[in-house]
Amino acid sequence: MSTTLELFWHLSSANKKDRLDASAKLIGALERFQAEFVPKEAPETSDEDENEEFSGKNRDGLDALNAQDVSYSIRRLVRGLASPRESSRLGFAVALTELLSRINTVTCSQAVTLILDSSKTQGSMTGQEERDVLFARLFGLTAVIQSGLIVRDTPLSSSASSATEASNLASFSEVISELLALGEKRSWLRESAWWTIGLAVDALGASSVYWKDDAFEAALEMIYVENKIWTPEKIALTLKLQKLRADADWRKLLSPPFKQPEITHSGNYTALARILKEVNADEDEDADVKSKTVSWKPQVHYVWDLLLGEVLSPQSSKGSFPEMFRILVDESLFSSTSSPERKYWGFQIFQKALSRVSATDLPMLFTKNFMRSWINHLSNSDRYLHKAAKQVVTDIQGLVKKDPTLGFALILQLTGVHGSHQFDKLTKTKTVETILTSMDNEGIQSYIKYLLGQVNDQEGGKTADIQAINARRAWVIEQLAALVRNGAVPKDDAWVQAVLDWFTVHGLFIVRKQSEKSEFLALHSIPAPPFSDELRKLCRERLLSCLAELTTHASVVQTDDKNIKVSAVASDGQFWVSKVLSTIERLDKDTKHVRRIVEAEEEEEELRQKARELASRLSKITGEQQEAAKGAELLVSATLLHHYCATDDEDSDSEALQSCVDGASGMFPVETKKTKKSRKSVTTSADEVAPEPIDLLVDTVIGSLEEATAYMRAVANQVFTLLSGSVKESTIDLIVAQLSRRDPAELLQDEDEDMEDSPDADSEDQEDSESESSHDEEDDEEDMEEDPELRRKIEEALRVNGINAATGESDDESDEEFMDDDQMMAIDEQLAAVFKARADEKRGVDAQREATHYKNRVLDLVDIFLKKQPTSPHVIRVILPLVELIVDTSSDEKQLADKTTGILRSRIGKSKEIPADVDKEQAIVVLQELHVRARKAPSSDVLATLNQCSLYLVKTLLNRGDAEQEVVKAYQESLKDFITRKASRLNTAFLQDFIRRYPGAAWNLRNNLIDVTKTAVNGYRQSQAFQLLQVLVNQLFAIGDHKEEIISFMPSLRDAILAAVSKACTEASLTAAHVKEILKLAISAVRQSKRIVSSPEELATLWDPSSWEELSKNLATSDSLKAAAGLQNLCKQVIRAVNQSSTKDSTSSNKPSSGATKRKADDGEQGDEEVVTKKAKRKKVNKNKSS
């Protein structure tokens, strides 16, 4: 036993792998012991001796046929089932099951007796101890069943008695009886105990023992005859027994409460529902059904898996799944009186059935009560079952992703009789929308067909509710539009065109006669009742909104050699707008079946015909102008469609359409003939120059940005994308002019002028004044309550006329004081002035807000231009207006400034391409203006943006090769301002970036940098000037061949450094930290000089070691700097660096080793870098040791 005792400890491990490993080792060792064991022959003994022999530990009889280790292990494993430590019950149960299945020297009776004896309850036990003992009995009996010992028909290999059977009817009946008693003892054990009985029944059914039939009869007697109480566990066991014992008298066994012998028969569903709901007896309406309830638990009962499997199986003939789900789930668990706990079970059962039912039975799951409960709990996150309802949504969406063909059936249920057309809106989810995105093309077409079938009155029109029909039609319109506008829904030209045609027919035409053979689905039936004006207007609006989405949607167009993505077109390359216009043209010719809602006047019809002909001609242009022609075609077509969709009471937009036609005709004139006919929208005089055609088109685009519809804004952006390659200077000026800041007073003045221009404005105001007076008074009262300033002005107006405002604090206020007509008129005039000022203020805020939105849209055009045409010479004209927009915007336009900043930084600052053939003078002016604004930048963010724009212009100008002088001049002025003016908003980064990126041009600033060190406004700015010199010196290797200039520059740099440090010694103009950085500049400059000079004497002449010795002495005696000993060491490093060159030259004939040279270099760089030298030596010693 010494080899197995240690294994028992690991059976209680919390780690599953450790438990399984320990079990395997234990079983393997016990099998070896049992194989080596030889049973002893039992001597003849008297009855008294036998009683003494079995009175001790051998009364279970295990030692007779088993090795000592085996019998000990069986007893210990059984006792361990009651252990509360960690996972011991699991580990011991697994080991016991495996051991009983491996050895054939233990009978079922012996094992059951041992388990029952070790799991007896006593009155002195605590609740936890009793719970452990009951679980030990359950696990022990389960081990006997799962090991196969309960129905083992193999006789014992050797036996001490004549009873050689491993199992028999008595032991089987005892196990069933004990499990039934265990389930009755504690309600929370009942489900597990009956589940174990099910295991025993399954084992019996699969066995071939001779007492099999008797065992079934005994089980039926104990379960159905002796126990009349029905529970879900009993139903689950019945489902198994009816398959195994179909010949039993089930009608007698199941009655009552069931009327049919097959428990899944539809006639038994009502009784099943009451039992499976597990309600208390006093809650049950049927007193004949005896059931026993347990405390509720969140996990649904395992009987539902068996029920669903039985009813949904192809072999099931008596049961109907829709009927079963309706009665057992919908009318029971989801009833209006059902508790949230039962509904939670219902959601789980729905999820189980969802993954099992066929496509034909799937709609049957969405029953009335379920849909009501599901929608209610989805609609509000505060509901008890909101998370469970959300999980149902997730499962449904996952199901459609696996099988897209189910999407249409699901949407019909969600929006059908038991659901709601506004399912997503009611539930605050995107369930229907998500299902649509997962559907295939066939499913979407089926859904469209279903929607169109909901348009007409389905009740024959006799008792139709017009309001309900209009609401349903509005829902259909919204659903069709949502299909097109949802970018995640896979687009197909066929169904998209069908939707657009349907909107076109019902939005612009009236169906006079149906045509079932027509290509247009809307003509297959006449709407009954006819569409209302509101619905027709909604169709027009949704038509334009769908086209707005399609204009931004990119489709794959197949060309001769490759596939490309193009926006605003179908897969055949034709604009969607053009397809709609083609539909309108065909419908205009079909006067037999449709007629226009509004007939156009002759002049408008001529203009439309002209626009159609122009669009057709533009579509045929190829070559270099093809892209611009496409843009003009899209603009003309889109404006023409917008003109069609305008009604009498709306702006017909004839002027915009005429402008498009004139601009496109001028930009792409007809080559075959020329006309001198003047355009209607452009009047020119002798002194006036006609605008560029591209300007007319872009002006129309800009005007489209003011439209309230997303359609014209989307068209404007796409058109400008295509036209951006043809813009001219005047076009850019036209665009950036829209970004200039206007005073709100001017905006109000423009609005007033527009109102004055309207001839009917005064009459309309008079007619509406009475109807709106009460509404205005209510608004004014609300404003008074919310605005203390307005209240103060009103009280002041009253006080001027001798009236005090009522406060409610005095009794005298209740006395009324009457005024004459003159007093009333005077008060009216003053109050009118107060309210007018208030209205003007509010109107000014609204106008300014609209102006900000408009500028945002114009910025989109600028962004498109910079993105599409980065090499255009007109890019320079955009920079300054954008900068002005950043600098001059107020706090209420922060979003506008942020967007402009983003455009400048991404399109200008990070641009890898530069304009070609840029106007030099214009670029220089912009660069100078940028530097002027940078010197007064309001913030560091603005300065950083200006810096990026400046570097972009520098790159552009230097690329020309003839503008370096002007670039340097601009930076000279900024350098002077930064160093000599204390209020300058520049920083070192503005100048450092220029020096690092363009060192060749920055080299021309060397003398200016030297000069400003002498005229710096303070010591800090002086140190920053030297910092810039440090950057310049570090870039000497990149400036090219300027040897003579560098040699002549070094003495000036030396003198500037000596002068600044010497002055700091006497006047304390610099701190020790500043002086240290300046001296490091000297060391760096000496090293750079070594690379250029031809002899050590020349280096000594440049840097004059004696002057540095003098400076070292001055530092040692300076009151402010003598404490910084490192400064003196830095001076000595300069001297050594200068002298080192001559020493090296004089000893070059000795050819010192590289190690000696390295040590000299290290010695020459001592001082502040002493620690670095020591580290180098330490590394060298370690290297020697390792070698």
mmCIF file of N, CA and C in Angstrom, residues 429-463:
data_model
loop_
_atom_site.group_PDB
_atom_site.id
_atom_site.type_symbol
_atom_site.label_atom_id
_atom_site.label_comp_id
_atom_site.label_asym_id
_atom_site.label_seq_id
_atom_site.Cartn_x
_atom_site.Cartn_y
_atom_site.Cartn_z
ATOM 1 N N THR A 429 -33.009 48.431 -30.874
ATOM 2 C CA THR A 429 -31.943 47.572 -31.393
ATOM 3 C C THR A 429 -31.868 47.731 -32.910
ATOM 4 N N LYS A 430 -30.936 47.020 -33.500
ATOM 5 C CA LYS A 430 -30.815 46.990 -34.961
ATOM 6 C C LYS A 430 -30.951 45.541 -35.449
ATOM 7 N N THR A 431 -31.940 44.867 -34.880
ATOM 8 C CA THR A 431 -32.111 43.447 -35.194
ATOM 9 C C THR A 431 -32.464 43.242 -36.659
ATOM 10 N N VAL A 432 -33.521 43.909 -37.113
ATOM 11 C CA VAL A 432 -33.946 43.758 -38.513
ATOM 12 C C VAL A 432 -32.851 44.240 -39.449
ATOM 13 N N GLU A 433 -32.250 45.352 -39.105
ATOM 14 C CA GLU A 433 -31.177 45.905 -39.949
ATOM 15 C C GLU A 433 -30.007 44.938 -40.049
ATOM 16 N N THR A 434 -29.636 44.322 -38.943
ATOM 17 C CA THR A 434 -28.518 43.377 -38.959
ATOM 18 C C THR A 434 -28.864 42.124 -39.751
ATOM 19 N N ILE A 435 -30.105 41.671 -39.633
ATOM 20 C CA ILE A 435 -30.513 40.498 -40.407
ATOM 21 C C ILE A 435 -30.444 40.801 -41.902
ATOM 22 N N LEU A 436 -30.850 42.002 -42.271
ATOM 23 C CA LEU A 436 -30.796 42.381 -43.684
ATOM 24 C C LEU A 436 -29.371 42.349 -44.220
ATOM 25 N N THR A 437 -28.427 42.769 -43.407
ATOM 26 C CA THR A 437 -27.039 42.780 -43.858
ATOM 27 C C THR A 437 -26.480 41.369 -44.048
ATOM 28 N N SER A 438 -27.100 40.386 -43.406
ATOM 29 C CA SER A 438 -26.619 39.007 -43.515
ATOM 30 C C SER A 438 -27.336 38.207 -44.594
ATOM 31 N N MET A 439 -28.387 38.780 -45.153
ATOM 32 C CA MET A 439 -29.187 38.047 -46.138
ATOM 33 C C MET A 439 -28.482 38.027 -47.492
ATOM 34 N N ASP A 440 -28.808 37.027 -48.290
ATOM 35 C CA ASP A 440 -28.271 36.951 -49.642
ATOM 36 C C ASP A 440 -29.175 37.732 -50.593
ATOM 37 N N ASN A 441 -28.761 37.801 -51.847
ATOM 38 C CA ASN A 441 -29.484 38.598 -52.832
ATOM 39 C C ASN A 441 -30.905 38.077 -53.045
ATOM 40 N N GLU A 442 -31.061 36.769 -53.049
ATOM 41 C CA GLU A 442 -32.396 36.186 -53.232
ATOM 42 C C GLU A 442 -33.315 36.543 -52.068
ATOM 43 N N GLY A 443 -32.775 36.509 -50.853
ATOM 44 C CA GLY A 443 -33.581 36.863 -49.692
ATOM 45 C C GLY A 443 -34.016 38.318 -49.710
ATOM 46 N N ILE A 444 -33.128 39.206 -50.141
ATOM 47 C CA ILE A 444 -33.474 40.631 -50.203
ATOM 48 C C ILE A 444 -34.561 40.865 -51.248
ATOM 49 N N GLN A 445 -34.471 40.197 -52.388
ATOM 50 C CA GLN A 445 -35.512 40.347 -53.398
ATOM 51 C C GLN A 445 -36.854 39.819 -52.897
ATOM 52 N N SER A 446 -36.822 38.730 -52.149
ATOM 53 C CA SER A 446 -38.067 38.213 -51.561
ATOM 54 C C SER A 446 -38.655 39.205 -50.563
ATOM 55 N N TYR A 447 -37.778 39.842 -49.808
ATOM 56 C CA TYR A 447 -38.246 40.836 -48.835
ATOM 57 C C TYR A 447 -38.853 42.040 -49.541
ATOM 58 N N ILE A 448 -38.246 42.476 -50.641
ATOM 59 C CA ILE A 448 -38.803 43.607 -51.399
ATOM 60 C C ILE A 448 -40.178 43.234 -51.958
ATOM 61 N N LYS A 449 -40.300 42.030 -52.464
ATOM 62 C CA LYS A 449 -41.587 41.577 -52.980
ATOM 63 C C LYS A 449 -42.640 41.555 -51.877
ATOM 64 N N TYR A 450 -42.235 41.121 -50.699
ATOM 65 C CA TYR A 450 -43.158 41.117 -49.560
ATOM 66 C C TYR A 450 -43.572 42.541 -49.198
ATOM 67 N N LEU A 451 -42.620 43.467 -49.182
ATOM 68 C CA LEU A 451 -42.938 44.859 -48.849
ATOM 69 C C LEU A 451 -43.909 45.464 -49.853
ATOM 70 N N LEU A 452 -43.658 45.244 -51.126
ATOM 71 C CA LEU A 452 -44.544 45.805 -52.142
ATOM 72 C C LEU A 452 -45.935 45.198 -52.058
ATOM 73 N N GLY A 453 -46.023 43.972 -51.563
ATOM 74 C CA GLY A 453 -47.332 43.356 -51.379
ATOM 75 C C GLY A 453 -48.124 43.976 -50.245
ATOM 76 N N GLN A 454 -47.465 44.730 -49.374
ATOM 77 C CA GLN A 454 -48.142 45.380 -48.253
ATOM 78 C C GLN A 454 -48.676 46.770 -48.606
ATOM 79 N N VAL A 455 -48.462 47.205 -49.854
ATOM 80 C CA VAL A 455 -48.823 48.578 -50.218
ATOM 81 C C VAL A 455 -50.323 48.748 -50.330
ATOM 82 N N ASN A 456 -50.977 47.813 -50.991
ATOM 83 C CA ASN A 456 -52.412 47.957 -51.238
ATOM 84 C C ASN A 456 -53.237 47.446 -50.072
ATOM 85 N N ASP A 457 -54.492 47.861 -50.051
ATOM 86 C CA ASP A 457 -55.416 47.433 -49.004
ATOM 87 C C ASP A 457 -55.723 45.953 -49.176
ATOM 88 N N GLN A 458 -55.435 45.170 -48.136
ATOM 89 C CA GLN A 458 -55.638 43.721 -48.210
ATOM 90 C C GLN A 458 -57.024 43.292 -47.762
ATOM 91 N N GLU A 459 -57.863 44.258 -47.355
ATOM 92 C CA GLU A 459 -59.202 43.920 -46.872
ATOM 93 C C GLU A 459 -60.290 44.262 -47.893
ATOM 94 N N GLY A 460 -59.893 44.586 -49.094
ATOM 95 C CA GLY A 460 -60.891 44.837 -50.129
ATOM 96 C C GLY A 460 -61.341 46.273 -50.238
ATOM 97 N N GLY A 461 -60.960 47.128 -49.322
ATOM 98 C CA GLY A 461 -61.259 48.553 -49.424
ATOM 99 C C GLY A 461 -62.617 48.957 -48.895
ATOM 100 N N LYS A 462 -63.431 48.011 -48.429
ATOM 101 C CA LYS A 462 -64.763 48.375 -47.952
ATOM 102 C C LYS A 462 -64.719 49.006 -46.576
ATOM 103 N N THR A 463 -64.007 48.372 -45.677
ATOM 104 C CA THR A 463 -63.936 48.901 -44.308
ATOM 105 C C THR A 463 -62.495 49.268 -43.968
#
